[in-house]
Amino acid sequence: MPPRRPANPNPLPDFCSLPVLFALLIVAALTVTVMWLAPDSSRGWRGYSMGMLFAQWMALVIGVGLCKLRPALDRLPGRWPYGTVWLLMVLVVAMASGMAAWMNTALDMSLIGSGATVFVRDNTIIAALLGAAMLRYFYVVAQWQARLAAVAHAQVEALQARIRPHFLFNSMNTVAALVRVDPDAAERTVEDLSELFRAALGQHDSHDGTLADEWHLVDRYLAIEHLRLGDRLRVERDLDALPGDFPLPRLLLQPLVENAVRHGIQPSRTGGDVFLRGRRGKGHIEIEIDNPLPEAPSNGGTGHGLTNVRQRVALRYGPRAQVNAGPRGDRFVVQLILPEQTDARTDR
């Protein structure tokens, strides 16, 4: 597999997005308005209307042109993308101003009173100054967003590193007990443990996994616990409605399933049922992990697992995501509501 090309540290703004295009239109409109309101301006409403039409047309042409050229511009090294964008903006305005001046003379519209040369010169200077200012603003915003993404990524990595599944210690004892009694089961348990260790240690090329990958790890974990708890652990799944390729931080669900087994099944002599449910809503998915409440109060945990999940969900999916947890009758339910963001960045 060929090595991935490192991302440009100075990415251009998305000129295809509505906020960037709207900013270009607003700056163009404000420029024409300020020039029209200047004390020495001799332009009337007719001149203002034509100037506004020309400026908005220029903003649209520049925005659409940069939208189409952005993939090629992003391949330039260093800060060349910004310099090339600035040069293109100035050239487009200069050429369009020259064409407008020629049409004004050819059609004798008398819209330009200062002469064609002055008109082209002034528009080019204004485009150069405003283009430099806007690109500087976009550059600062891009750097600020990159720093926020780096901080969020570091926080997620720190939270990921704090995951230390308690079941690993019990599982090693299970393996030791099975080596002589059932070598095949011991071998399967070691394989399951290796998968879980690999996920816990973060030995992956990308930060995010998929929902299908996470359910696979959960199944590995439950297979180990079945060896330890036997028929006391019963699992019911209703997950067919969930998209398997949904991006999900690794080991997000396993700690919740572990808590369900540790606090809902393990303290009970008769065991119980753990329900794993999922459904797809409008623009989001819902996942529920449901376990029985123990008859007698169990030794309370530190709450680290649930807190860890809350923080990672907030960092990865933003304020639209929810993690709700609490008793419902004689059961304890953890509900995750995760927005479907097909274009979400995985470094956040």
Coordinates of C-alpha atoms in Angstrom, one line a residue:
M1 CA 0.0 0.0 0.0
P2 CA 1.6 3.3 -1.0
P3 CA 2.3 5.8 1.8
R4 CA -0.3 8.5 2.3
R5 CA 0.6 12.0 1.3
P6 CA 0.7 14.2 4.5
A7 CA -2.1 16.7 4.7
N8 CA -1.3 20.4 3.8
P9 CA -0.7 22.2 7.1
N10 CA -2.1 25.4 5.5
P11 CA -5.4 24.2 4.0
L12 CA -7.5 26.5 1.9
P13 CA -11.0 27.4 2.9
D14 CA -13.8 25.5 1.3
F15 CA -14.8 27.9 -1.5
C16 CA -17.7 25.5 -2.4
S17 CA -19.3 26.1 1.0
L18 CA -22.1 28.6 1.5
P19 CA -20.5 30.5 4.4
V20 CA -17.3 31.3 2.3
L21 CA -19.3 32.3 -0.7
F22 CA -21.6 34.4 1.4
A23 CA -18.5 36.1 2.9
L24 CA -17.3 37.0 -0.6
L25 CA -20.7 38.5 -1.6
I26 CA -20.9 40.5 1.6
V27 CA -17.4 41.9 1.3
A28 CA -18.1 42.9 -2.3
A29 CA -21.4 44.6 -1.4
L30 CA -19.8 46.5 1.6
T31 CA -17.0 47.7 -0.6
V32 CA -19.3 49.2 -3.2
T33 CA -21.5 50.7 -0.5
V34 CA -18.5 52.3 1.2
M35 CA -17.2 53.8 -2.0
W36 CA -20.7 55.1 -2.9
L37 CA -21.1 56.7 0.5
A38 CA -17.7 58.4 0.3
P39 CA -17.9 62.2 0.5
D40 CA -16.4 62.9 -2.9
S41 CA -18.4 60.2 -4.7
S42 CA -20.2 61.5 -7.7
R43 CA -22.1 58.3 -8.5
G44 CA -25.9 58.2 -8.2
W45 CA -28.2 55.4 -7.8
R46 CA -27.6 54.2 -11.3
G47 CA -23.8 54.0 -10.7
Y48 CA -24.4 52.3 -7.3
S49 CA -26.7 49.7 -8.9
M50 CA -24.3 48.9 -11.7
G51 CA -21.3 48.8 -9.3
M52 CA -23.2 46.4 -7.0
L53 CA -24.1 44.2 -10.0
F54 CA -20.5 44.2 -11.2
A55 CA -19.1 43.4 -7.7
Q56 CA -21.5 40.6 -7.0
W57 CA -20.9 39.1 -10.4
M58 CA -17.1 39.2 -9.7
A59 CA -17.6 37.6 -6.2
L60 CA -19.6 34.7 -7.8
V61 CA -17.1 34.1 -10.6
I62 CA -14.2 34.1 -8.1
G63 CA -16.0 31.8 -5.7
V64 CA -17.1 29.3 -8.3
G65 CA -13.7 29.4 -10.0
L66 CA -11.8 28.8 -6.8
C67 CA -14.3 26.0 -5.8
K68 CA -13.4 24.1 -9.0
L69 CA -9.7 24.8 -8.7
R70 CA -9.3 24.0 -5.0
P71 CA -8.3 20.3 -5.4
A72 CA -5.4 21.4 -7.7
L73 CA -4.5 24.4 -5.4
D74 CA -4.3 22.2 -2.3
R75 CA -1.6 20.1 -3.9
L76 CA 0.8 23.1 -4.0
P77 CA 3.4 23.1 -1.2
G78 CA 3.7 25.4 1.8
R79 CA 1.8 28.6 1.5
W80 CA 1.7 28.7 -2.3
P81 CA -2.0 27.8 -2.3
Y82 CA -2.8 31.2 -0.7
G83 CA -0.5 33.1 -2.9
T84 CA -1.9 31.5 -6.0
V85 CA -5.5 32.2 -4.9
W86 CA -4.6 35.9 -4.3
L87 CA -3.0 36.2 -7.7
L88 CA -6.0 34.6 -9.4
M89 CA -8.4 36.9 -7.7
V90 CA -6.4 40.0 -8.8
L91 CA -6.1 38.7 -12.4
V92 CA -9.8 37.9 -12.6
V93 CA -10.8 41.4 -11.4
A94 CA -8.3 43.1 -13.6
M95 CA -9.5 41.2 -16.7
A96 CA -13.2 41.7 -15.9
S97 CA -12.6 45.4 -15.2
G98 CA -10.9 45.8 -18.6
M99 CA -13.7 44.0 -20.3
A100 CA -16.3 46.2 -18.5
A101 CA -14.4 49.3 -19.5
W102 CA -14.3 48.2 -23.2
M103 CA -18.0 47.5 -23.2
N104 CA -18.7 50.8 -21.6
T105 CA -16.8 52.6 -24.4
A106 CA -18.1 50.4 -27.2
L107 CA -21.8 50.8 -26.2
D108 CA -21.4 54.4 -25.0
M109 CA -23.1 53.7 -21.7
S110 CA -21.2 56.5 -19.8
L111 CA -21.0 54.4 -16.6
I112 CA -17.3 55.0 -16.1
G113 CA -16.5 58.6 -15.6
S114 CA -12.8 58.3 -14.5
G115 CA -11.5 56.7 -17.7
A116 CA -10.8 53.0 -18.5
T117 CA -7.2 53.0 -17.2
V118 CA -8.1 54.5 -13.9
F119 CA -11.1 52.2 -13.5
V120 CA -9.0 49.1 -14.1
R121 CA -6.2 50.3 -11.9
D122 CA -8.5 51.2 -9.0
N123 CA -10.4 47.9 -9.2
T124 CA -7.2 45.9 -9.3
I125 CA -5.7 47.7 -6.3
I126 CA -9.0 47.2 -4.3
A127 CA -9.1 43.5 -5.3
A128 CA -5.4 43.1 -4.2
L129 CA -6.0 44.7 -0.8
L130 CA -9.3 43.1 0.0
G131 CA -8.1 39.7 -1.3
A132 CA -5.0 39.8 0.9
A133 CA -7.2 40.8 3.9
M134 CA -9.7 38.0 3.3
L135 CA -7.2 35.4 2.7
R136 CA -5.3 36.4 5.8
Y137 CA -8.6 36.0 7.8
F138 CA -9.3 32.6 6.3
Y139 CA -5.7 31.6 7.0
V140 CA -6.0 32.6 10.7
V141 CA -9.3 30.8 11.0
A142 CA -7.9 27.7 9.5
Q143 CA -4.9 27.7 11.9
W144 CA -7.3 28.3 14.8
Q145 CA -9.5 25.3 13.8
A146 CA -6.4 23.2 13.3
R147 CA -5.2 24.0 16.8
L148 CA -8.7 23.2 18.2
A149 CA -8.7 19.9 16.3
A150 CA -5.2 19.0 17.6
V151 CA -6.3 19.8 21.2
A152 CA -9.5 17.7 20.8
H153 CA -7.4 14.9 19.2
A154 CA -5.0 14.9 22.1
Q155 CA -7.8 14.8 24.6
V156 CA -9.4 11.8 22.9
E157 CA -6.0 10.1 22.8
A158 CA -5.6 10.7 26.5
L159 CA -9.0 9.3 27.2
Q160 CA -8.3 6.3 25.0
A161 CA -5.1 5.6 26.8
R162 CA -6.9 5.6 30.2
I163 CA -9.1 2.6 29.2
R164 CA -7.9 -0.4 31.2
P165 CA -10.6 -3.1 31.0
H166 CA -10.9 -4.8 34.4
F167 CA -12.0 -8.0 32.7
L168 CA -8.5 -8.6 31.3
F169 CA -7.2 -9.7 34.7
N170 CA -10.1 -12.1 35.2
S171 CA -9.7 -13.4 31.7
M172 CA -6.0 -14.3 32.3
N173 CA -7.1 -16.4 35.2
T174 CA -9.8 -18.0 33.0
V175 CA -7.1 -18.9 30.5
A176 CA -4.9 -20.4 33.2
A177 CA -7.8 -22.6 34.4
L178 CA -8.7 -23.7 30.9
V179 CA -5.2 -24.7 29.7
R180 CA -5.4 -28.2 31.1
V181 CA -9.2 -28.7 31.0
D182 CA -10.1 -27.3 27.6
P183 CA -7.0 -26.3 25.5
D184 CA -9.2 -25.3 22.5
A185 CA -11.3 -22.9 24.6
A186 CA -8.1 -21.5 26.2
E187 CA -6.7 -20.9 22.7
R188 CA -9.9 -19.1 21.6
T189 CA -9.8 -17.0 24.7
V190 CA -6.2 -15.9 24.0
E191 CA -7.2 -14.9 20.5
D192 CA -10.1 -12.9 21.8
L193 CA -7.8 -11.2 24.3
S194 CA -5.3 -10.4 21.6
E195 CA -8.0 -8.6 19.6
L196 CA -9.1 -6.6 22.6
F197 CA -5.5 -5.7 23.6
R198 CA -4.8 -4.5 20.1
A199 CA -7.9 -2.2 20.2
A200 CA -7.1 -1.0 23.7
L201 CA -3.5 -0.2 22.8
G202 CA -4.6 1.7 19.7
Q203 CA -2.5 -0.2 17.2
H204 CA -4.4 1.1 14.2
D205 CA -3.7 3.3 11.2
S206 CA -6.7 5.5 11.8
H207 CA -8.3 6.9 15.0
D208 CA -11.8 5.9 14.2
G209 CA -13.2 2.4 13.6
T210 CA -16.6 1.4 12.5
L211 CA -19.7 0.3 14.3
A212 CA -19.2 -3.2 12.8
D213 CA -15.7 -3.3 14.2
E214 CA -16.9 -2.3 17.6
W215 CA -19.6 -5.0 17.7
H216 CA -16.9 -7.5 16.8
L217 CA -14.8 -6.5 19.8
V218 CA -17.9 -6.6 22.0
D219 CA -18.6 -10.2 20.8
R220 CA -15.0 -11.1 21.6
Y221 CA -15.4 -9.7 25.1
L222 CA -18.8 -11.5 25.7
A223 CA -17.2 -14.8 24.5
I224 CA -14.6 -14.5 27.2
E225 CA -17.3 -13.6 29.8
H226 CA -19.4 -16.6 28.8
L227 CA -16.6 -18.9 29.7
R228 CA -16.4 -17.3 33.1
L229 CA -20.1 -16.8 33.9
G230 CA -21.6 -19.6 31.8
D231 CA -25.5 -19.6 31.6
R232 CA -25.7 -16.7 34.0
L233 CA -24.9 -14.4 31.1
R234 CA -27.6 -14.2 28.5
V235 CA -27.3 -11.6 25.7
E236 CA -30.1 -10.5 23.3
R237 CA -29.3 -8.4 20.3
D238 CA -31.5 -6.2 18.1
L239 CA -29.0 -4.3 15.9
D240 CA -30.0 -5.1 12.4
A241 CA -31.2 -1.5 11.7
L242 CA -27.7 0.0 12.4
P243 CA -25.3 0.9 9.6
G244 CA -22.1 -1.2 10.0
D245 CA -19.9 1.5 8.4
F246 CA -20.9 4.2 10.8
P247 CA -17.6 5.8 12.1
L248 CA -17.1 5.2 15.8
P249 CA -14.1 5.7 18.2
R250 CA -12.5 2.4 19.1
L251 CA -13.5 0.8 22.4
L252 CA -16.5 3.2 22.9
L253 CA -19.1 0.5 23.5
Q254 CA -17.0 -2.2 25.1
P255 CA -16.6 -0.4 28.4
L256 CA -20.4 0.1 28.6
V257 CA -21.0 -3.6 27.9
E258 CA -18.4 -4.5 30.5
N259 CA -20.2 -2.3 33.1
A260 CA -23.5 -4.0 32.2
V261 CA -21.9 -7.5 32.9
R262 CA -19.9 -6.4 35.9
H263 CA -22.6 -4.6 37.7
G264 CA -25.8 -6.2 36.4
I265 CA -24.9 -9.9 35.9
Q266 CA -21.9 -10.8 38.0
P267 CA -23.4 -9.9 41.4
S268 CA -26.5 -12.0 40.7
R269 CA -26.4 -15.8 41.5
T270 CA -29.0 -16.4 38.8
G271 CA -27.5 -14.0 36.3
G272 CA -29.7 -12.1 33.9
D273 CA -30.2 -10.7 30.4
V274 CA -28.2 -8.0 28.7
F275 CA -30.0 -6.3 25.8
L276 CA -28.1 -4.6 23.0
R277 CA -30.5 -2.5 20.9
G278 CA -30.1 -0.1 18.1
R279 CA -32.2 1.8 15.7
R280 CA -31.7 4.5 13.0
G281 CA -33.5 7.7 13.4
K282 CA -33.7 10.8 11.2
G283 CA -30.1 12.0 11.0
H284 CA -28.8 9.9 13.9
I285 CA -28.5 6.5 15.3
E286 CA -29.5 5.3 18.8
I287 CA -27.8 2.5 20.8
E288 CA -29.0 1.1 24.1
I289 CA -27.3 -1.2 26.5
D290 CA -29.8 -2.6 29.0
N291 CA -28.9 -4.7 32.1
P292 CA -30.7 -5.8 35.2
L293 CA -30.2 -3.9 38.5
P294 CA -28.7 -6.2 41.2
E295 CA -31.1 -7.2 44.0
A296 CA -28.5 -6.1 46.6
P297 CA -26.4 -3.0 46.2
S298 CA -23.1 -3.9 44.6
N299 CA -19.8 -2.3 45.2
G300 CA -20.1 1.0 43.3
G301 CA -17.5 1.7 40.7
T302 CA -15.7 4.9 40.1
G303 CA -17.9 5.9 37.1
H304 CA -14.7 6.2 35.1
G305 CA -16.0 4.1 32.2
L306 CA -19.2 6.1 31.7
T307 CA -17.5 9.4 32.2
N308 CA -14.8 8.4 29.7
V309 CA -17.5 7.5 27.1
R310 CA -19.4 10.8 27.7
Q311 CA -16.2 12.9 27.1
R312 CA -15.1 10.9 24.0
V313 CA -18.6 11.2 22.5
A314 CA -18.7 15.0 23.2
L315 CA -15.3 15.5 21.6
R316 CA -16.0 13.3 18.6
Y317 CA -19.6 14.2 17.7
G318 CA -20.2 17.6 19.3
P319 CA -23.2 19.0 21.2
R320 CA -25.8 17.1 19.1
A321 CA -24.7 13.8 20.6
Q322 CA -26.2 12.5 23.9
V323 CA -25.2 9.9 26.4
N324 CA -28.1 9.2 28.8
A325 CA -27.8 6.7 31.6
G326 CA -30.0 5.8 34.5
P327 CA -32.4 3.2 36.0
R328 CA -35.7 2.3 34.3
G329 CA -37.7 0.3 36.6
D330 CA -35.7 -2.7 37.7
R331 CA -33.1 -2.2 34.9
F332 CA -30.3 0.1 34.1
V333 CA -30.1 1.6 30.6
V334 CA -27.4 3.5 28.8
Q335 CA -28.5 5.2 25.7
L336 CA -26.2 6.8 23.1
I337 CA -27.6 9.2 20.4
L338 CA -25.0 9.8 17.8
P339 CA -25.5 12.2 14.8
E340 CA -24.8 10.8 11.4
Q341 CA -22.1 13.0 10.0
T342 CA -20.9 11.5 6.7
D343 CA -18.4 14.4 6.2
A344 CA -17.3 14.5 9.8
R345 CA -13.5 14.8 10.4
T346 CA -12.0 11.9 12.3
D347 CA -9.3 14.1 13.9
R348 CA -11.8 15.8 16.2

